[in-house]
Amino acid sequence: MTVPAGEAAVMPTYARYPLTPVRGERLTVWDDEGTPYLDFAGALGANPLGHGHPAWRTAIHQQVDTLDITTNLFSTLPQADLARRLAELLPVPDARTFFCNSGAEANEAAVKIARTHGLAAGRPAIVALEGSFHGRTVATLAATGQPAKRAPFEPLVDWFRFVPPNDAGALERELGDGDVGAVLLEPVLGEGGVRPLTPEFLRAARATCDRHGAILIADEVQSGLGRCGDWLAISRADVVPDVVTLAKGLGGGLPIGACVARAGLAFGPGEHGSTFGGGPIPAAAALAVLATIEEEGLLERVLEMGARLREEIARVTPSGLVAEVRGRGLLVGVQLTRPVSHEVVLAMIEEGVLATEAGADVVRMSPALVVEPEEIDVAVKAFAAAVQHVEEAAPWPGRTVR
Ligand code: PLP
């Protein structure tokens, strides 16, 4: 494993793992020395079809050969088709989509929608959840319920207030103040440790918003588009949001984000924009992603494979280090009893499997939706070996190390 020569010139915003992937196929990536790894990091959810899916590659190649880029001052066929497809697939009534390039931008658009409508109604405040993550732009950072991430940049905009996840009473009290125009939540808190919100809380959030004239924004950047077994994770609770944000999996590896809102909340001309947003190539890629999820029956498969992954981890890892295995579909988090997720992920790399951390004490696995049962078994074996390795290196108090 070598570090690329130019790496020193990259801003070190990421504490990088000691691995440089150079090639990928389905769920396997190879490093610069030709060593293969099973990819359960899954680009943090941005690789739903695995690496180089033929339908995705063909769609991109065809679009590159047809029309590469134009300005958003013109309509394009891929963008219009994609907006229509999202309107058909998502439960948002009479949906209108604004296209951008990332999750943070999709949430930035949603925040602007919340502000324009909230200000007009005299309810400019937005309530978000403690432990949430919504992006790194200034407004989405202000919306992120993790004080340590906000601290270096404060004061940020003071539009957001926070309540604990799954606390319907706290949400009701906050909206009772009368100045709240929107609630922003991740149906499964991803970066905050893979914590699914309960269906009861999601339904209570919808009812509270309705009672107080607030809009409900679902940040499905990580949880949406099949990752949790539905087009939207919030649909599991039968809740219909007013605004949905998407990114990560949408482009299957190309950058594209979407802010999908019911028609009455849509931006008008000049209210928002993006040079590259929903460009022909990423839009064509996204159409291929949606079509493949349908054609390969991936939504059902995700629930089955996700259940297998969680059950097998719980079964094969009888360890003082594992407190809980949680998540939905193929967004899986293993809660550890100590803050050693980094060590476990490093040990998994040694075992030939890639995973990520969702906080200091949660190991996250979000493999491509096309994952096979045998691949799950390999990942679980690597996880169990990694946990054992970490325990042996620093034994859990009271446990005897073999
Ligand atoms: N929202 C959620 C729920 C996310 O998980 C992320 C990224 O991890 C974002 C927003 C930000 O997305 P991006 O990194 O594409 O800006």
CSV table of C-alpha atoms and ligand atoms in Angstrom, one decimal:
chain,number,residue,atom,x,y,z
A,1,MET,CA,0.0,0.0,0.0
A,2,THR,CA,1.7,3.2,-1.1
A,3,VAL,CA,0.5,6.8,-0.7
A,4,PRO,CA,0.2,8.6,-4.1
A,5,ALA,CA,3.0,11.1,-4.7
A,6,GLY,CA,0.6,14.0,-5.0
A,7,GLU,CA,-1.2,13.2,-1.8
A,8,ALA,CA,0.8,15.8,0.2
A,9,ALA,CA,-0.7,18.5,-2.0
A,10,VAL,CA,-4.3,17.5,-1.1
A,11,MET,CA,-5.9,19.4,1.8
A,12,PRO,CA,-6.0,16.8,4.6
A,13,THR,CA,-9.7,17.2,5.4
A,14,TYR,CA,-10.0,13.4,5.6
A,15,ALA,CA,-8.0,11.2,7.9
A,16,ARG,CA,-7.4,8.6,5.2
A,17,TYR,CA,-7.2,4.8,5.5
A,18,PRO,CA,-3.9,3.3,4.3
A,19,LEU,CA,-5.2,2.1,1.0
A,20,THR,CA,-5.3,3.5,-2.5
A,21,PRO,CA,-8.0,1.9,-4.7
A,22,VAL,CA,-7.2,2.0,-8.3
A,23,ARG,CA,-9.8,-0.3,-9.9
A,24,GLY,CA,-13.2,-1.7,-9.1
A,25,GLU,CA,-15.6,-4.3,-10.3
A,26,ARG,CA,-19.0,-5.1,-8.6
A,27,LEU,CA,-18.1,-5.3,-4.9
A,28,THR,CA,-14.3,-5.8,-5.4
A,29,VAL,CA,-11.7,-3.0,-5.5
A,30,TRP,CA,-8.0,-3.5,-6.1
A,31,ASP,CA,-5.3,-1.3,-4.6
A,32,ASP,CA,-2.3,0.0,-6.4
A,33,GLU,CA,-0.4,-3.3,-5.6
A,34,GLY,CA,-3.2,-5.5,-7.1
A,35,THR,CA,-4.5,-6.6,-3.7
A,36,PRO,CA,-8.3,-7.2,-3.8
A,37,TYR,CA,-10.7,-5.9,-1.2
A,38,LEU,CA,-14.4,-6.6,-0.7
A,39,ASP,CA,-16.1,-3.1,-0.6
A,40,PHE,CA,-18.6,-2.8,2.2
A,41,ALA,CA,-17.7,0.9,2.6
A,42,GLY,CA,-19.8,1.3,-0.6
A,43,ALA,CA,-18.6,4.9,-1.1
A,44,LEU,CA,-20.8,5.7,2.0
A,45,GLY,CA,-23.8,4.8,0.0
A,46,ALA,CA,-22.8,6.4,-3.3
A,47,ASN,CA,-22.2,3.1,-5.0
A,48,PRO,CA,-25.6,1.3,-5.2
A,49,LEU,CA,-25.0,-0.8,-8.2
A,50,GLY,CA,-21.5,-1.9,-7.4
A,51,HIS,CA,-18.5,-0.7,-9.4
A,52,GLY,CA,-18.9,-0.5,-13.2
A,53,HIS,CA,-22.5,-1.9,-13.6
A,54,PRO,CA,-23.0,-2.5,-17.3
A,55,ALA,CA,-26.3,-0.6,-17.5
A,56,TRP,CA,-24.8,2.4,-15.8
A,57,ARG,CA,-21.7,2.4,-17.9
A,58,THR,CA,-23.7,2.1,-21.1
A,59,ALA,CA,-26.0,5.0,-20.1
A,60,ILE,CA,-23.0,7.2,-19.4
A,61,HIS,CA,-21.1,6.3,-22.6
A,62,GLN,CA,-24.2,6.9,-24.7
A,63,GLN,CA,-24.8,10.3,-23.1
A,64,VAL,CA,-21.1,11.3,-23.5
A,65,ASP,CA,-21.5,10.5,-27.2
A,66,THR,CA,-24.7,12.5,-27.5
A,67,LEU,CA,-24.7,15.7,-25.4
A,68,ASP,CA,-22.2,16.3,-22.7
A,69,ILE,CA,-23.2,19.6,-21.2
A,70,THR,CA,-25.4,22.6,-21.7
A,71,THR,CA,-26.6,25.4,-19.5
A,72,ASN,CA,-29.6,25.0,-17.2
A,73,LEU,CA,-31.1,27.8,-19.3
A,74,PHE,CA,-32.1,25.0,-21.7
A,75,SER,CA,-34.2,21.9,-20.9
A,76,THR,CA,-32.4,18.6,-21.4
A,77,LEU,CA,-34.1,15.3,-22.1
A,78,PRO,CA,-32.2,13.3,-19.3
A,79,GLN,CA,-33.0,16.0,-16.7
A,80,ALA,CA,-36.7,16.2,-17.6
A,81,ASP,CA,-37.0,12.3,-17.7
A,82,LEU,CA,-35.3,12.1,-14.3
A,83,ALA,CA,-37.6,14.7,-12.7
A,84,ARG,CA,-40.6,12.8,-14.1
A,85,ARG,CA,-39.2,9.4,-12.8
A,86,LEU,CA,-38.6,10.8,-9.4
A,87,ALA,CA,-42.2,12.2,-9.4
A,88,GLU,CA,-43.5,8.8,-10.2
A,89,LEU,CA,-41.4,6.9,-7.7
A,90,LEU,CA,-41.5,9.1,-4.7
A,91,PRO,CA,-44.5,9.7,-2.5
A,92,VAL,CA,-44.2,13.5,-2.6
A,93,PRO,CA,-47.4,14.8,-4.1
A,94,ASP,CA,-47.2,16.6,-7.4
A,95,ALA,CA,-43.4,16.6,-7.0
A,96,ARG,CA,-41.0,19.2,-8.5
A,97,THR,CA,-37.3,18.7,-8.4
A,98,PHE,CA,-34.4,21.1,-8.2
A,99,PHE,CA,-31.1,19.4,-9.3
A,100,CYS,CA,-27.7,20.0,-7.8
A,101,ASN,CA,-24.5,18.1,-7.3
A,102,SER,CA,-24.3,16.9,-3.7
A,103,GLY,CA,-26.2,16.1,-0.5
A,104,ALA,CA,-25.2,19.4,1.1
A,105,GLU,CA,-26.5,21.4,-1.9
A,106,ALA,CA,-29.8,19.4,-1.8
A,107,ASN,CA,-30.2,20.3,1.8
A,108,GLU,CA,-29.1,23.9,1.2
A,109,ALA,CA,-32.0,24.1,-1.3
A,110,ALA,CA,-34.4,22.6,1.2
A,111,VAL,CA,-33.3,25.1,3.9
A,112,LYS,CA,-33.9,28.0,1.4
A,113,ILE,CA,-37.4,26.6,0.7
A,114,ALA,CA,-38.1,26.4,4.5
A,115,ARG,CA,-36.9,29.9,5.0
A,116,THR,CA,-38.9,31.5,2.1
A,117,HIS,CA,-42.1,29.8,3.2
A,118,GLY,CA,-41.3,30.2,6.9
A,119,LEU,CA,-40.5,33.9,6.6
A,120,ALA,CA,-43.7,34.5,4.6
A,121,ALA,CA,-45.8,32.7,7.3
A,122,GLY,CA,-44.0,34.4,10.2
A,123,ARG,CA,-42.4,31.0,11.2
A,124,PRO,CA,-38.7,31.3,10.2
A,125,ALA,CA,-37.2,28.8,12.6
A,126,ILE,CA,-36.3,25.3,11.7
A,127,VAL,CA,-36.1,22.3,14.1
A,128,ALA,CA,-33.5,19.6,13.5
A,129,LEU,CA,-32.3,16.6,15.5
A,130,GLU,CA,-29.4,16.3,17.9
A,131,GLY,CA,-26.8,14.0,16.4
A,132,SER,CA,-27.9,14.7,12.8
A,133,PHE,CA,-25.7,15.4,9.8
A,134,HIS,CA,-26.8,17.5,6.9
A,135,GLY,CA,-23.6,18.7,5.2
A,136,ARG,CA,-20.6,20.9,5.3
A,137,THR,CA,-21.9,24.2,3.7
A,138,VAL,CA,-22.5,27.0,6.1
A,139,ALA,CA,-26.3,26.5,6.4
A,140,THR,CA,-26.3,22.7,6.4
A,141,LEU,CA,-23.5,22.8,9.1
A,142,ALA,CA,-25.7,25.1,11.1
A,143,ALA,CA,-28.5,22.5,10.7
A,144,THR,CA,-26.2,19.6,11.8
A,145,GLY,CA,-26.8,18.6,15.4
A,146,GLN,CA,-23.2,17.9,16.2
A,147,PRO,CA,-21.7,20.8,18.2
A,148,ALA,CA,-18.1,19.8,17.6
A,149,LYS,CA,-18.5,20.1,13.8
A,150,ARG,CA,-20.1,23.5,14.1
A,151,ALA,CA,-17.8,25.0,16.8
A,152,PRO,CA,-14.9,26.1,14.6
A,153,PHE,CA,-17.2,28.2,12.4
A,154,GLU,CA,-19.5,29.8,14.9
A,155,PRO,CA,-21.5,32.0,15.0
A,156,LEU,CA,-23.4,30.4,12.1
A,157,VAL,CA,-26.9,31.3,11.1
A,158,ASP,CA,-29.2,31.1,14.1
A,159,TRP,CA,-32.1,29.5,12.2
A,160,PHE,CA,-32.0,26.1,13.8
A,161,ARG,CA,-33.0,24.6,17.1
A,162,PHE,CA,-32.4,21.0,18.1
A,163,VAL,CA,-34.4,18.3,19.8
A,164,PRO,CA,-33.3,14.7,20.7
A,165,PRO,CA,-34.2,12.0,18.2
A,166,ASN,CA,-37.3,10.0,18.9
A,167,ASP,CA,-38.6,12.5,21.5
A,168,ALA,CA,-42.0,13.5,20.1
A,169,GLY,CA,-42.8,15.5,23.3
A,170,ALA,CA,-39.7,17.7,22.8
A,171,LEU,CA,-40.7,18.3,19.2
A,172,GLU,CA,-44.2,19.2,20.0
A,173,ARG,CA,-43.0,21.7,22.7
A,174,GLU,CA,-40.5,23.3,20.3
A,175,LEU,CA,-43.2,23.8,17.6
A,176,GLY,CA,-45.6,25.0,20.2
A,177,ASP,CA,-43.5,28.2,20.4
A,178,GLY,CA,-45.2,29.2,17.2
A,179,ASP,CA,-42.1,30.4,15.3
A,180,VAL,CA,-41.1,27.1,13.6
A,181,GLY,CA,-41.9,26.7,9.9
A,182,ALA,CA,-40.0,23.4,9.2
A,183,VAL,CA,-38.7,20.2,10.7
A,184,LEU,CA,-35.6,18.6,9.1
A,185,LEU,CA,-34.7,15.0,9.9
A,186,GLU,CA,-32.9,12.0,8.6
A,187,PRO,CA,-35.2,8.9,8.9
A,188,VAL,CA,-32.0,7.0,9.7
A,189,LEU,CA,-29.3,9.1,11.3
A,190,GLY,CA,-26.3,8.0,9.2
A,191,GLU,CA,-23.2,9.9,10.3
A,192,GLY,CA,-24.7,10.1,13.7
A,193,GLY,CA,-24.2,6.4,14.2
A,194,VAL,CA,-26.8,4.6,12.0
A,195,ARG,CA,-29.7,5.3,14.3
A,196,PRO,CA,-33.2,4.6,12.7
A,197,LEU,CA,-35.9,6.9,13.9
A,198,THR,CA,-38.9,5.0,15.2
A,199,PRO,CA,-42.0,4.8,13.0
A,200,GLU,CA,-44.0,6.3,16.0
A,201,PHE,CA,-41.7,9.3,16.1
A,202,LEU,CA,-41.8,9.8,12.3
A,203,ARG,CA,-45.6,9.7,12.4
A,204,ALA,CA,-45.7,12.1,15.4
A,205,ALA,CA,-43.4,14.5,13.6
A,206,ARG,CA,-45.8,14.5,10.6
A,207,ALA,CA,-48.8,15.2,12.9
A,208,THR,CA,-46.9,17.9,14.8
A,209,CYS,CA,-45.9,19.6,11.6
A,210,ASP,CA,-49.5,19.5,10.4
A,211,ARG,CA,-50.9,20.9,13.7
A,212,HIS,CA,-48.5,23.8,13.6
A,213,GLY,CA,-48.4,24.6,9.9
A,214,ALA,CA,-44.8,23.5,9.5
A,215,ILE,CA,-43.3,21.6,6.5
A,216,LEU,CA,-41.6,18.2,7.0
A,217,ILE,CA,-38.2,17.8,5.2
A,218,ALA,CA,-36.8,14.3,5.0
A,219,ASP,CA,-33.0,14.2,4.4
A,220,GLU,CA,-32.8,10.9,2.5
A,221,VAL,CA,-29.3,11.6,1.2
A,222,GLN,CA,-27.9,8.5,2.9
A,223,SER,CA,-31.1,6.5,3.6
A,224,GLY,CA,-33.0,6.9,0.4
A,225,LEU,CA,-33.2,5.3,-3.1
A,226,GLY,CA,-33.3,1.7,-1.9
A,227,ARG,CA,-30.6,1.8,0.7
A,228,CYS,CA,-33.1,1.0,3.4
A,229,GLY,CA,-35.3,-1.2,1.2
A,230,ASP,CA,-37.8,1.5,0.1
A,231,TRP,CA,-37.4,4.4,-2.3
A,232,LEU,CA,-37.6,6.5,0.8
A,233,ALA,CA,-36.8,5.2,4.3
A,234,ILE,CA,-39.5,7.4,5.8
A,235,SER,CA,-42.1,5.4,3.8
A,236,ARG,CA,-41.7,2.5,6.2
A,237,ALA,CA,-43.6,4.7,8.7
A,238,ASP,CA,-46.2,5.6,6.0
A,239,VAL,CA,-45.2,9.2,6.3
A,240,VAL,CA,-45.3,11.5,3.3
A,241,PRO,CA,-42.8,14.4,3.6
A,242,ASP,CA,-43.3,17.8,2.0
A,243,VAL,CA,-39.6,18.0,0.8
A,244,VAL,CA,-37.1,15.2,0.2
A,245,THR,CA,-33.4,15.6,-0.4
A,246,LEU,CA,-31.4,12.9,-2.3
A,247,ALA,CA,-27.8,12.5,-3.5
A,248,LYS,CA,-25.2,9.8,-2.8
A,249,GLY,CA,-26.8,6.7,-4.5
A,250,LEU,CA,-28.7,8.8,-7.1
A,251,GLY,CA,-25.9,9.1,-9.6
A,252,GLY,CA,-24.5,5.6,-9.0
A,253,GLY,CA,-21.0,7.2,-8.7
A,254,LEU,CA,-21.5,10.5,-10.5
A,255,PRO,CA,-22.2,13.7,-8.6
A,256,ILE,CA,-25.9,14.6,-8.6
A,257,GLY,CA,-28.2,15.7,-5.8
A,258,ALA,CA,-31.9,16.5,-5.8
A,259,CYS,CA,-34.3,18.5,-3.7
A,260,VAL,CA,-37.8,17.2,-4.4
A,261,ALA,CA,-40.7,19.3,-3.1
A,262,ARG,CA,-44.5,19.3,-3.5
A,263,ALA,CA,-45.5,21.8,-6.2
A,264,GLY,CA,-46.6,24.5,-3.8
A,265,LEU,CA,-43.1,24.8,-2.3
A,266,ALA,CA,-41.2,24.9,-5.6
A,267,PHE,CA,-38.7,27.7,-6.3
A,268,GLY,CA,-39.6,30.2,-9.0
A,269,PRO,CA,-37.4,31.6,-11.7
A,270,GLY,CA,-34.2,33.1,-10.4
A,271,GLU,CA,-34.7,31.9,-6.8
A,272,HIS,CA,-32.1,29.2,-7.0
A,273,GLY,CA,-29.7,27.7,-9.5
A,274,SER,CA,-26.6,25.5,-10.2
A,275,THR,CA,-24.3,25.4,-13.3
A,276,PHE,CA,-23.8,21.7,-13.3
A,277,GLY,CA,-26.9,20.6,-11.4
A,278,GLY,CA,-28.7,17.7,-13.1
A,279,GLY,CA,-26.4,17.9,-16.2
A,280,PRO,CA,-27.0,15.4,-19.0
A,281,ILE,CA,-24.4,12.9,-18.0
A,282,PRO,CA,-25.1,12.5,-14.3
A,283,ALA,CA,-28.9,12.7,-15.1
A,284,ALA,CA,-28.5,9.8,-17.6
A,285,ALA,CA,-26.5,7.9,-15.0
A,286,ALA,CA,-29.2,8.4,-12.4
A,287,LEU,CA,-31.9,7.2,-14.8
A,288,ALA,CA,-29.9,4.0,-15.2
A,289,VAL,CA,-29.6,3.6,-11.5
A,290,LEU,CA,-33.4,3.9,-10.9
A,291,ALA,CA,-34.1,1.6,-13.8
A,292,THR,CA,-31.7,-1.0,-12.6
A,293,ILE,CA,-33.0,-0.9,-9.0
A,294,GLU,CA,-36.4,-1.7,-10.5
A,295,GLU,CA,-35.3,-4.3,-13.1
A,296,GLU,CA,-33.2,-6.2,-10.7
A,297,GLY,CA,-35.8,-6.2,-7.9
A,298,LEU,CA,-33.2,-4.6,-5.6
A,299,LEU,CA,-35.7,-3.1,-3.0
A,300,GLU,CA,-36.8,-6.6,-1.9
A,301,ARG,CA,-33.3,-7.9,-2.1
A,302,VAL,CA,-31.9,-5.1,0.1
A,303,LEU,CA,-34.3,-6.1,3.0
A,304,GLU,CA,-33.3,-9.7,2.7
A,305,MET,CA,-29.6,-9.1,2.5
A,306,GLY,CA,-29.7,-6.4,5.2
A,307,ALA,CA,-31.4,-8.8,7.6
A,308,ARG,CA,-28.8,-11.5,6.8
A,309,LEU,CA,-26.0,-9.1,7.4
A,310,ARG,CA,-27.3,-7.9,10.8
A,311,GLU,CA,-28.3,-11.4,11.9
A,312,GLU,CA,-24.9,-12.9,10.9
A,313,ILE,CA,-22.9,-10.2,12.7
A,314,ALA,CA,-24.9,-10.7,15.9
A,315,ARG,CA,-24.5,-14.5,15.6
A,316,VAL,CA,-20.9,-14.8,14.6
A,317,THR,CA,-19.5,-12.0,16.9
A,318,PRO,CA,-20.2,-13.1,20.5
A,319,SER,CA,-18.1,-10.4,21.9
A,320,GLY,CA,-17.9,-8.0,24.8
A,321,LEU,CA,-17.1,-5.4,22.2
A,322,VAL,CA,-20.4,-5.5,20.3
A,323,ALA,CA,-23.3,-3.8,22.1
A,324,GLU,CA,-25.9,-3.7,19.3
A,325,VAL,CA,-26.4,-4.3,15.6
A,326,ARG,CA,-28.8,-1.9,14.0
A,327,GLY,CA,-30.0,-0.2,10.9
A,328,ARG,CA,-32.4,-0.8,8.1
A,329,GLY,CA,-31.8,-2.6,4.8
A,330,LEU,CA,-28.1,-2.3,3.7
A,331,LEU,CA,-27.3,0.6,6.0
A,332,VAL,CA,-26.0,-1.3,9.0
A,333,GLY,CA,-24.2,0.0,12.1
A,334,VAL,CA,-22.5,-2.0,14.7
A,335,GLN,CA,-22.5,-0.2,18.1
A,336,LEU,CA,-19.3,-1.1,20.0
A,337,THR,CA,-18.9,-0.9,23.7
A,338,ARG,CA,-15.7,1.1,23.4
A,339,PRO,CA,-14.6,3.9,21.0
A,340,VAL,CA,-12.5,1.7,18.8
A,341,SER,CA,-14.4,1.8,15.5
A,342,HIS,CA,-11.2,3.1,13.8
A,343,GLU,CA,-9.2,0.2,15.0
A,344,VAL,CA,-11.8,-2.3,14.0
A,345,VAL,CA,-12.1,-0.8,10.5
A,346,LEU,CA,-8.3,-0.9,10.1
A,347,ALA,CA,-8.2,-4.5,11.2
A,348,MET,CA,-11.0,-5.3,8.7
A,349,ILE,CA,-8.8,-3.8,5.9
A,350,GLU,CA,-6.1,-6.3,7.0
A,351,GLU,CA,-8.8,-9.0,6.6
A,352,GLY,CA,-9.5,-7.7,3.1
A,353,VAL,CA,-12.8,-6.0,3.7
A,354,LEU,CA,-13.6,-2.2,3.6
A,355,ALA,CA,-16.0,-0.6,6.0
A,356,THR,CA,-16.4,2.9,7.5
A,357,GLU,CA,-16.9,4.5,10.9
A,358,ALA,CA,-20.1,6.3,11.9
A,359,GLY,CA,-18.6,7.9,15.0
A,360,ALA,CA,-15.9,6.7,17.3
A,361,ASP,CA,-17.9,3.6,18.5
A,362,VAL,CA,-19.9,2.5,15.4
A,363,VAL,CA,-18.7,0.5,12.5
A,364,ARG,CA,-20.9,1.1,9.4
A,365,MET,CA,-21.4,-1.2,6.4
A,366,SER,CA,-23.2,0.0,3.4
A,367,PRO,CA,-22.4,-2.4,0.5
A,368,ALA,CA,-23.8,-2.1,-3.0
A,369,LEU,CA,-27.4,-3.1,-3.2
A,370,VAL,CA,-26.4,-6.0,-5.5
A,371,VAL,CA,-24.4,-7.7,-2.8
A,372,GLU,CA,-24.5,-11.6,-2.8
A,373,PRO,CA,-25.1,-13.7,0.3
A,374,GLU,CA,-21.6,-15.2,0.0
A,375,GLU,CA,-20.1,-11.7,0.1
A,376,ILE,CA,-22.0,-10.9,3.2
A,377,ASP,CA,-20.6,-14.1,4.8
A,378,VAL,CA,-17.0,-13.0,3.9
A,379,ALA,CA,-17.6,-9.5,5.4
A,380,VAL,CA,-19.0,-10.9,8.6
A,381,LYS,CA,-16.1,-13.3,9.0
A,382,ALA,CA,-13.7,-10.4,8.5
A,383,PHE,CA,-15.6,-8.3,11.0
A,384,ALA,CA,-15.5,-11.1,13.6
A,385,ALA,CA,-11.8,-11.6,13.1
A,386,ALA,CA,-11.2,-7.8,13.3
A,387,VAL,CA,-13.1,-7.5,16.5
A,388,GLN,CA,-11.1,-10.4,18.0
A,389,HIS,CA,-7.9,-8.8,16.9
A,390,VAL,CA,-8.8,-5.5,18.5
A,391,GLU,CA,-9.9,-7.3,21.7
A,392,GLU,CA,-6.6,-9.2,21.9
A,393,ALA,CA,-4.6,-6.0,21.3
A,394,ALA,CA,-6.5,-4.2,24.1
A,395,PRO,CA,-8.6,-6.7,26.0
A,396,TRP,CA,-12.0,-5.8,27.3
A,397,PRO,CA,-11.7,-5.5,31.1
A,398,GLY,CA,-12.7,-8.8,32.7
A,399,ARG,CA,-12.4,-10.9,29.6
A,400,THR,CA,-9.8,-13.7,29.3
A,401,VAL,CA,-7.9,-13.5,26.1
A,402,ARG,CA,-7.2,-16.9,24.5
B,1,PLP,N1,-27.1,14.5,4.5
B,1,PLP,C1,-26.8,13.2,4.9
B,1,PLP,C2,-27.9,12.5,5.6
B,1,PLP,C3,-25.6,12.7,4.7
B,1,PLP,O1,-25.3,11.5,5.1
B,1,PLP,C4,-24.6,13.5,4.0
B,1,PLP,C5,-23.2,13.0,3.7
B,1,PLP,O2,-22.8,12.1,4.4
B,1,PLP,C6,-25.0,14.7,3.5
B,1,PLP,C7,-26.2,15.2,3.8
B,1,PLP,C8,-24.0,15.6,2.7
B,1,PLP,O3,-23.8,15.1,1.5
B,1,PLP,P1,-22.6,15.5,0.5
B,1,PLP,O4,-21.3,15.0,1.2
B,1,PLP,O5,-22.9,14.9,-0.8
B,1,PLP,O6,-22.6,17.0,0.5
